[in-house]
Amino acid sequence: MASPDRALLLEQLDLRTDCSRCTGLCCVALTLTRSADFAIDKPSGEPCPNLREDFGCAIHARLRSSGFPGCTAYDCLGAGQRVTAVVRAAHDGATWRDDAAAAHDAFAALPVATQVHELLWYLTEVLAHPDATPVHDDARTALDETAPLAALAPADLLALDVGAVRRAVGPLIDRASTLVRTAAVRRRPSAHAPAGTATDASPTTSPPTPAVRRRLRRVADLVGARLGGLDLTASDLRGALLLGADLRGADLTAVDLLGADLRGADLRGADLSGALFLLPAQVGAARGDAATRLPAVLDRPTHWT
């Protein structure tokens, strides 16, 4: 069976953030801590002072210059509009502003729904990747079982053991990552090819030194690491700390970035078009430019130069 069109699947599952269908839940439900990402401290349940009566943002066009770059990076993958809809359905059309019970359900359900949407996002990637074909049947089953969870009524959503859902889907995503990364290694020209041998390797990247390669692992501390211009193909950087890392011009083909922290990472000129399990929020938190290549389903952040 042919791999599905991922962009179409994302639309069908409503995994694209649409603030026009939300009631500003991220501006109320989330806790903000004064930092480089947010200019203020704000507890969960308290509306951001920049939230308008129509649920829009009063400083949306100047969030970064106003000290809120974290807001420009945030992406709920459509969980906000999903929770808004199920809460309104359960509370006779009320929003968090109208009813205390609706507010409780909305604020508590948002992080749960967001996690479900993240799993669905990853599953669409598994299904769309030809190198993950051996697990496609299992991925379709997992998608069919997980998708309805996002539309549960608030009480059922709050009772959902999302950790159990993650544990059920996680091994499948692991297997897909291994398949894709293994295939990428097979396709990569051998480092021991005779000089002058014609290859498809990019002339602009070089292999990591043995010392650097030893650092390229899951949950590695790569804060500020100098990885620019390197061929990082098929590295497993899941959960790695890449804050402020220099990745300029690097090749991240088949690099597993699930859960990697890319805040402030310099992606100018980097090739992430084949990177694995990359979320919009990760891209939004990094730095890039017109030469940065992204997966086809990800939009280039408007604040990138």
Short mmCIF file of N, CA, C and O in Angstrom, two decimals, residues 160-209:
data_model
loop_
_atom_site.label_atom_id
_atom_site.label_comp_id
_atom_site.label_asym_id
_atom_site.label_seq_id
_atom_site.Cartn_x
_atom_site.Cartn_y
_atom_site.Cartn_z
N LEU A 160 -7.87 10.07 31.02
CA LEU A 160 -7.03 9.30 30.12
C LEU A 160 -5.62 9.13 30.69
O LEU A 160 -5.00 10.09 31.13
N ASP A 161 -5.12 7.93 30.66
CA ASP A 161 -3.73 7.65 31.07
C ASP A 161 -2.85 7.88 29.85
O ASP A 161 -2.56 6.94 29.10
N VAL A 162 -2.47 9.14 29.65
CA VAL A 162 -1.70 9.46 28.45
C VAL A 162 -0.33 8.81 28.48
O VAL A 162 0.27 8.52 27.42
N GLY A 163 0.18 8.54 29.67
CA GLY A 163 1.45 7.84 29.77
C GLY A 163 1.34 6.44 29.18
O GLY A 163 2.27 5.96 28.51
N ALA A 164 0.23 5.78 29.42
CA ALA A 164 0.03 4.44 28.87
C ALA A 164 -0.07 4.50 27.35
O ALA A 164 0.42 3.59 26.66
N VAL A 165 -0.69 5.55 26.84
CA VAL A 165 -0.78 5.71 25.39
C VAL A 165 0.61 5.90 24.80
O VAL A 165 0.97 5.31 23.77
N ARG A 166 1.42 6.71 25.46
CA ARG A 166 2.81 6.92 25.01
C ARG A 166 3.59 5.60 25.03
O ARG A 166 4.36 5.31 24.10
N ARG A 167 3.40 4.82 26.08
CA ARG A 167 4.13 3.56 26.18
C ARG A 167 3.71 2.57 25.11
O ARG A 167 4.51 1.73 24.66
N ALA A 168 2.45 2.68 24.67
CA ALA A 168 1.96 1.79 23.62
C ALA A 168 2.50 2.19 22.25
O ALA A 168 2.84 1.35 21.42
N VAL A 169 2.58 3.50 22.00
CA VAL A 169 2.99 4.01 20.70
C VAL A 169 4.51 4.12 20.60
O VAL A 169 5.09 3.96 19.52
N GLY A 170 5.18 4.37 21.72
CA GLY A 170 6.61 4.62 21.72
C GLY A 170 7.46 3.56 21.03
O GLY A 170 8.31 3.90 20.19
N PRO A 171 7.27 2.27 21.33
CA PRO A 171 8.09 1.25 20.67
C PRO A 171 7.96 1.25 19.15
O PRO A 171 8.92 0.97 18.44
N LEU A 172 6.77 1.57 18.67
CA LEU A 172 6.55 1.65 17.23
C LEU A 172 7.36 2.79 16.62
O LEU A 172 8.00 2.64 15.56
N ILE A 173 7.37 3.94 17.29
CA ILE A 173 8.15 5.08 16.81
C ILE A 173 9.64 4.75 16.88
O ILE A 173 10.41 5.11 15.98
N ASP A 174 10.05 4.04 17.92
CA ASP A 174 11.45 3.62 18.04
C ASP A 174 11.84 2.74 16.85
O ASP A 174 12.93 2.91 16.27
N ARG A 175 10.99 1.78 16.51
CA ARG A 175 11.31 0.87 15.41
C ARG A 175 11.40 1.62 14.10
O ARG A 175 12.28 1.36 13.27
N ALA A 176 10.48 2.57 13.90
CA ALA A 176 10.52 3.36 12.67
C ALA A 176 11.80 4.17 12.58
O ALA A 176 12.43 4.26 11.52
N SER A 177 12.21 4.77 13.70
CA SER A 177 13.46 5.54 13.72
C SER A 177 14.64 4.67 13.34
O SER A 177 15.50 5.07 12.53
N THR A 178 14.71 3.47 13.90
CA THR A 178 15.81 2.57 13.59
C THR A 178 15.83 2.19 12.12
O THR A 178 16.89 2.17 11.47
N LEU A 179 14.66 1.91 11.56
CA LEU A 179 14.57 1.54 10.15
C LEU A 179 15.05 2.67 9.25
O LEU A 179 15.83 2.46 8.32
N VAL A 180 14.59 3.89 9.54
CA VAL A 180 14.93 5.03 8.69
C VAL A 180 16.40 5.36 8.80
O VAL A 180 17.09 5.62 7.80
N ARG A 181 16.93 5.37 10.03
CA ARG A 181 18.33 5.72 10.22
C ARG A 181 19.26 4.65 9.62
O ARG A 181 20.30 4.97 9.05
N THR A 182 18.86 3.38 9.75
CA THR A 182 19.67 2.31 9.17
C THR A 182 19.72 2.42 7.65
O THR A 182 20.78 2.26 7.02
N ALA A 183 18.57 2.72 7.04
CA ALA A 183 18.53 2.89 5.59
C ALA A 183 19.38 4.08 5.15
O ALA A 183 20.03 4.03 4.10
N ALA A 184 19.37 5.14 5.94
CA ALA A 184 20.16 6.33 5.59
C ALA A 184 21.65 6.02 5.64
O ALA A 184 22.42 6.51 4.80
N VAL A 185 22.06 5.22 6.61
CA VAL A 185 23.47 4.84 6.71
C VAL A 185 23.87 4.01 5.49
O VAL A 185 24.96 4.19 4.92
N ARG A 186 23.01 3.09 5.08
CA ARG A 186 23.31 2.26 3.91
C ARG A 186 23.48 3.11 2.65
O ARG A 186 24.31 2.79 1.79
N ARG A 187 22.69 4.17 2.55
CA ARG A 187 22.75 5.01 1.35
C ARG A 187 23.91 5.99 1.39
O ARG A 187 24.30 6.52 0.33
N ARG A 188 24.44 6.25 2.57
CA ARG A 188 25.51 7.23 2.68
C ARG A 188 26.80 6.64 2.10
O ARG A 188 27.15 5.49 2.40
N PRO A 189 27.52 7.40 1.29
CA PRO A 189 28.76 6.89 0.73
C PRO A 189 29.73 6.48 1.83
O PRO A 189 29.81 7.12 2.89
N SER A 190 30.47 5.43 1.60
CA SER A 190 31.39 4.92 2.61
C SER A 190 32.50 5.91 2.89
O SER A 190 33.06 6.53 2.00
N ALA A 191 32.81 6.05 4.17
CA ALA A 191 33.90 6.95 4.56
C ALA A 191 35.24 6.41 4.07
O ALA A 191 36.24 7.14 4.04
N HIS A 192 35.25 5.11 3.66
CA HIS A 192 36.50 4.50 3.23
C HIS A 192 36.57 4.36 1.71
O HIS A 192 37.40 3.62 1.19
N ALA A 193 35.68 5.07 0.99
CA ALA A 193 35.72 5.00 -0.47
C ALA A 193 37.04 5.56 -0.98
O ALA A 193 37.58 6.52 -0.42
N PRO A 194 37.62 4.96 -2.02
CA PRO A 194 38.90 5.44 -2.56
C PRO A 194 38.81 6.90 -2.98
O PRO A 194 37.76 7.37 -3.40
N ALA A 195 39.89 7.62 -2.82
CA ALA A 195 39.92 9.03 -3.22
C ALA A 195 39.53 9.15 -4.68
O ALA A 195 39.96 8.36 -5.53
N GLY A 196 38.71 10.13 -4.98
CA GLY A 196 38.30 10.37 -6.35
C GLY A 196 37.06 9.60 -6.75
O GLY A 196 36.55 9.78 -7.86
N THR A 197 36.55 8.71 -5.86
CA THR A 197 35.34 7.95 -6.17
C THR A 197 34.15 8.89 -6.24
O THR A 197 33.95 9.72 -5.34
N ALA A 198 33.33 8.76 -7.27
CA ALA A 198 32.13 9.61 -7.39
C ALA A 198 31.11 9.18 -6.35
O ALA A 198 30.79 8.00 -6.22
N THR A 199 30.62 10.13 -5.57
CA THR A 199 29.60 9.85 -4.55
C THR A 199 28.57 10.93 -4.58
O THR A 199 28.69 11.94 -5.26
N ASP A 200 27.49 10.72 -3.79
CA ASP A 200 26.44 11.72 -3.66
C ASP A 200 26.65 12.59 -2.43
O ASP A 200 25.78 13.36 -2.04
N ALA A 201 27.76 12.46 -1.75
CA ALA A 201 28.00 13.22 -0.53
C ALA A 201 28.08 14.70 -0.82
O ALA A 201 28.61 15.11 -1.85
N SER A 202 27.55 15.48 0.10
CA SER A 202 27.62 16.93 -0.07
C SER A 202 29.06 17.39 0.12
O SER A 202 29.70 17.03 1.11
N PRO A 203 29.57 18.20 -0.80
CA PRO A 203 30.95 18.68 -0.65
C PRO A 203 31.07 19.73 0.45
O PRO A 203 32.18 20.14 0.78
N THR A 204 29.93 20.16 1.01
CA THR A 204 29.98 21.23 2.00
C THR A 204 29.99 20.70 3.43
O THR A 204 30.07 21.49 4.37
N THR A 205 29.89 19.39 3.63
CA THR A 205 29.90 18.84 4.98
C THR A 205 31.07 17.88 5.15
O THR A 205 31.60 17.34 4.19
N SER A 206 31.44 17.68 6.40
CA SER A 206 32.54 16.76 6.71
C SER A 206 32.09 15.85 7.84
O SER A 206 31.20 16.20 8.63
N PRO A 207 32.69 14.66 7.95
CA PRO A 207 32.29 13.74 9.02
C PRO A 207 32.75 14.26 10.39
O PRO A 207 33.77 14.94 10.48
N PRO A 208 31.99 13.93 11.43
CA PRO A 208 32.42 14.33 12.78
C PRO A 208 33.70 13.62 13.18
O PRO A 208 33.96 12.50 12.73
N THR A 209 34.49 14.25 14.00
CA THR A 209 35.66 13.58 14.55
C THR A 209 35.19 12.48 15.50
O THR A 209 34.04 12.51 15.98
#
